[in-house]
Coordinates of N, CA and C in Angstrom, one line a residue:
X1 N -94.3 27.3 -9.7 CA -94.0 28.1 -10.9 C -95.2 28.8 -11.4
X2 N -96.2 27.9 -11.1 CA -97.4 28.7 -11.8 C -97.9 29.8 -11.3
X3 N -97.5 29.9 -9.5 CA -97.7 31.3 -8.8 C -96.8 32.8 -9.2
X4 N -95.8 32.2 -9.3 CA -95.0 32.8 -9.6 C -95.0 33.3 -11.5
X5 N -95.5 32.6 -12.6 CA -95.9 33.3 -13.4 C -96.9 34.2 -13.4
X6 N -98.2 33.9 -12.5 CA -98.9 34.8 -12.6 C -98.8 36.0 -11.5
X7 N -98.3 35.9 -10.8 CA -97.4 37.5 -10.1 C -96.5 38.2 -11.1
X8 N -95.9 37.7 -11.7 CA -95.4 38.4 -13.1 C -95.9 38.7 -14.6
X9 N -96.9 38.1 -14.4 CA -97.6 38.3 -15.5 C -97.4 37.6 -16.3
X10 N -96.9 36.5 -16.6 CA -96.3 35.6 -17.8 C -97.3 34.3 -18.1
X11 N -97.5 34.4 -19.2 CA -98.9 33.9 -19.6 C -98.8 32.0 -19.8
X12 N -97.4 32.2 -19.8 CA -97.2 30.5 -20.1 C -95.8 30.0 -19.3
X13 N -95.8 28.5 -19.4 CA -94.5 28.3 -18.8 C -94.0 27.3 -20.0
X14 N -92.6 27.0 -20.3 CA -92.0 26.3 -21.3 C -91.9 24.4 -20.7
X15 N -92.5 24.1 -21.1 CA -91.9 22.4 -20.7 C -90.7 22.0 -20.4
X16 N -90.4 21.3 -19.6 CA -89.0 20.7 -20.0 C -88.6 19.4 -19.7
X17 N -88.0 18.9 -20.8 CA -87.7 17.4 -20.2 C -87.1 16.9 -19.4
X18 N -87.3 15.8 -18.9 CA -86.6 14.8 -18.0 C -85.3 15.1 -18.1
X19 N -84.6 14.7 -19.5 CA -83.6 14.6 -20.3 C -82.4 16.2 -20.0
X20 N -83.5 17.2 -20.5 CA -82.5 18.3 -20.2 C -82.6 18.7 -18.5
X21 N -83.4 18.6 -18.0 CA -83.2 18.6 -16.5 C -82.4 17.8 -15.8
X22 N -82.1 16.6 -16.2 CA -81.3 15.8 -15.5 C -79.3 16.6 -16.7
X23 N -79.2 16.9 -17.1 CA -78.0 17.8 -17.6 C -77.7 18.9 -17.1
X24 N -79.1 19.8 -16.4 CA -78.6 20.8 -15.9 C -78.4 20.3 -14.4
X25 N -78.7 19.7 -13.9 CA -78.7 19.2 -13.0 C -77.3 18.0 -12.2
X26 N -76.3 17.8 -13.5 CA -74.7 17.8 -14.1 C -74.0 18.9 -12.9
X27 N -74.8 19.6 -13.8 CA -74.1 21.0 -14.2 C -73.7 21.5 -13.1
X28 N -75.2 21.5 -12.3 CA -74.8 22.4 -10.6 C -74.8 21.5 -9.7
X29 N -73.8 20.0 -9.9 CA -73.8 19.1 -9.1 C -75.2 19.0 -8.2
X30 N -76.4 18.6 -8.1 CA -77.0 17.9 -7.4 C -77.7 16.8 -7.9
X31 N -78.8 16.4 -7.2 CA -79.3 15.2 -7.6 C -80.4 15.4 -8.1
X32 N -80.9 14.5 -9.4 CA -82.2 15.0 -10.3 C -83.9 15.0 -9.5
X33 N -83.6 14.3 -8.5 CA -84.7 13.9 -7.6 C -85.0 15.2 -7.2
X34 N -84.2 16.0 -6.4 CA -84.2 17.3 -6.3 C -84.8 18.2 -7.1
X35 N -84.3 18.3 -8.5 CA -85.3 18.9 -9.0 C -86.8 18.5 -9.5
X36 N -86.3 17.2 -10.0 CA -87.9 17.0 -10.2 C -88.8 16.4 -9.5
X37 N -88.4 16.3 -8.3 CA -89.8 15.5 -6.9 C -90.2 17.1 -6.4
X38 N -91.5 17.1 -6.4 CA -91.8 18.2 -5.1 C -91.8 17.6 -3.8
X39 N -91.5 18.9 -2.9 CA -91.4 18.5 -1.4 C -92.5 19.3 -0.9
X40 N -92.8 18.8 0.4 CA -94.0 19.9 1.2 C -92.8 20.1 2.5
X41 N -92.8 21.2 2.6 CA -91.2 21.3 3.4 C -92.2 22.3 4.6
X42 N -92.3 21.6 6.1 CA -92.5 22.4 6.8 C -91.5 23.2 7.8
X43 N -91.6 24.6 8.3 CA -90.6 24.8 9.3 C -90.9 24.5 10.8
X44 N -90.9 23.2 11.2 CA -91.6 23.1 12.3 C -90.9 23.4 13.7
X45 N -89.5 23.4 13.6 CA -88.8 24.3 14.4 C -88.7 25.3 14.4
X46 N -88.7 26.5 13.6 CA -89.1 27.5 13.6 C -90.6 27.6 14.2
X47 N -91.9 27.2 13.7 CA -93.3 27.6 14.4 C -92.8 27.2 15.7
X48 N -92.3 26.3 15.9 CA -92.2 25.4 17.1 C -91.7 26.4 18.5
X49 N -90.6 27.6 18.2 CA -89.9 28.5 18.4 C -90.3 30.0 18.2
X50 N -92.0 29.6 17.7 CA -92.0 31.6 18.1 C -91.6 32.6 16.7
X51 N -91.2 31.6 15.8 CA -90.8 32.5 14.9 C -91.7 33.0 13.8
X52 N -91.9 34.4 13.7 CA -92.6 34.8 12.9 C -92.3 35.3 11.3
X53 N -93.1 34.9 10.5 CA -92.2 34.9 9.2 C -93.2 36.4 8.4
X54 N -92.6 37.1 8.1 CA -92.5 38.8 7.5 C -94.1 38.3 6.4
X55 N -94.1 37.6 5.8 CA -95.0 37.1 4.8 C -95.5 35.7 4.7
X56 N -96.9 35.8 5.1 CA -97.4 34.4 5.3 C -97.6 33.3 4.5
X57 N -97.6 33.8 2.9 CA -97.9 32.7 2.3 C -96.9 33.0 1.0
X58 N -97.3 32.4 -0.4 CA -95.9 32.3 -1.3 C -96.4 33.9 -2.4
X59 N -97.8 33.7 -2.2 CA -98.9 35.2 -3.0 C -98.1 36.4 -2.2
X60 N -98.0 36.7 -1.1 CA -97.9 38.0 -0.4 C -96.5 37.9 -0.7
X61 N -95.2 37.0 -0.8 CA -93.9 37.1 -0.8 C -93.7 37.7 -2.2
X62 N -94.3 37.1 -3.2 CA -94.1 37.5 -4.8 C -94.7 38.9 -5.0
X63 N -95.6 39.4 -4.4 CA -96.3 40.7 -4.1 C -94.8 41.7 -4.1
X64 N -94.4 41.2 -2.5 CA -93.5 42.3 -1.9 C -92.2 42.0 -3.2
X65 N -91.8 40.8 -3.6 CA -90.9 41.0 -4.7 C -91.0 41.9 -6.0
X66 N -92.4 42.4 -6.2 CA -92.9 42.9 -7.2 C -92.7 44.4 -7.0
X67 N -92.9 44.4 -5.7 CA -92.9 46.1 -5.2 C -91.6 46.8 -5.2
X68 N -90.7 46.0 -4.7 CA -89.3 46.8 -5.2 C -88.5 46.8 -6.4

């Protein structure tokens, strides 16, 4: 989130609790862990396969989102 505010310019991010995260999280039926655990998610079938991805990292994706 923090990459992503400053690709946009936005100077702050809002807190949020446990409490309301686990309600919105109701909301769009999944599980709270989901939202609040980070994952390190690799595509290792994909590298594994040759696949090349348009934009290497999460800086150059928010870039190209910026440009159109």
């Amino acid at each position: 989130m923090m990459k992503l505010r400053n690709a946009v310019r936005f100077p702050f991010g809002i807190p949020m609790s446990t409490f309301l995260l686990e309600i919105g999280s109701f909301f769009i039926r999944t599980e709270t862990e989901l939202v609040l655990k980070s994952r390190n998610v690799i595509p290792k079938r994909l590298l594994e396969n040759g696949f090349q991805f348009k934009f290497g990292n999460i800086d150059t994706t928010f870039q190209n989102l910026l440009c159109k």
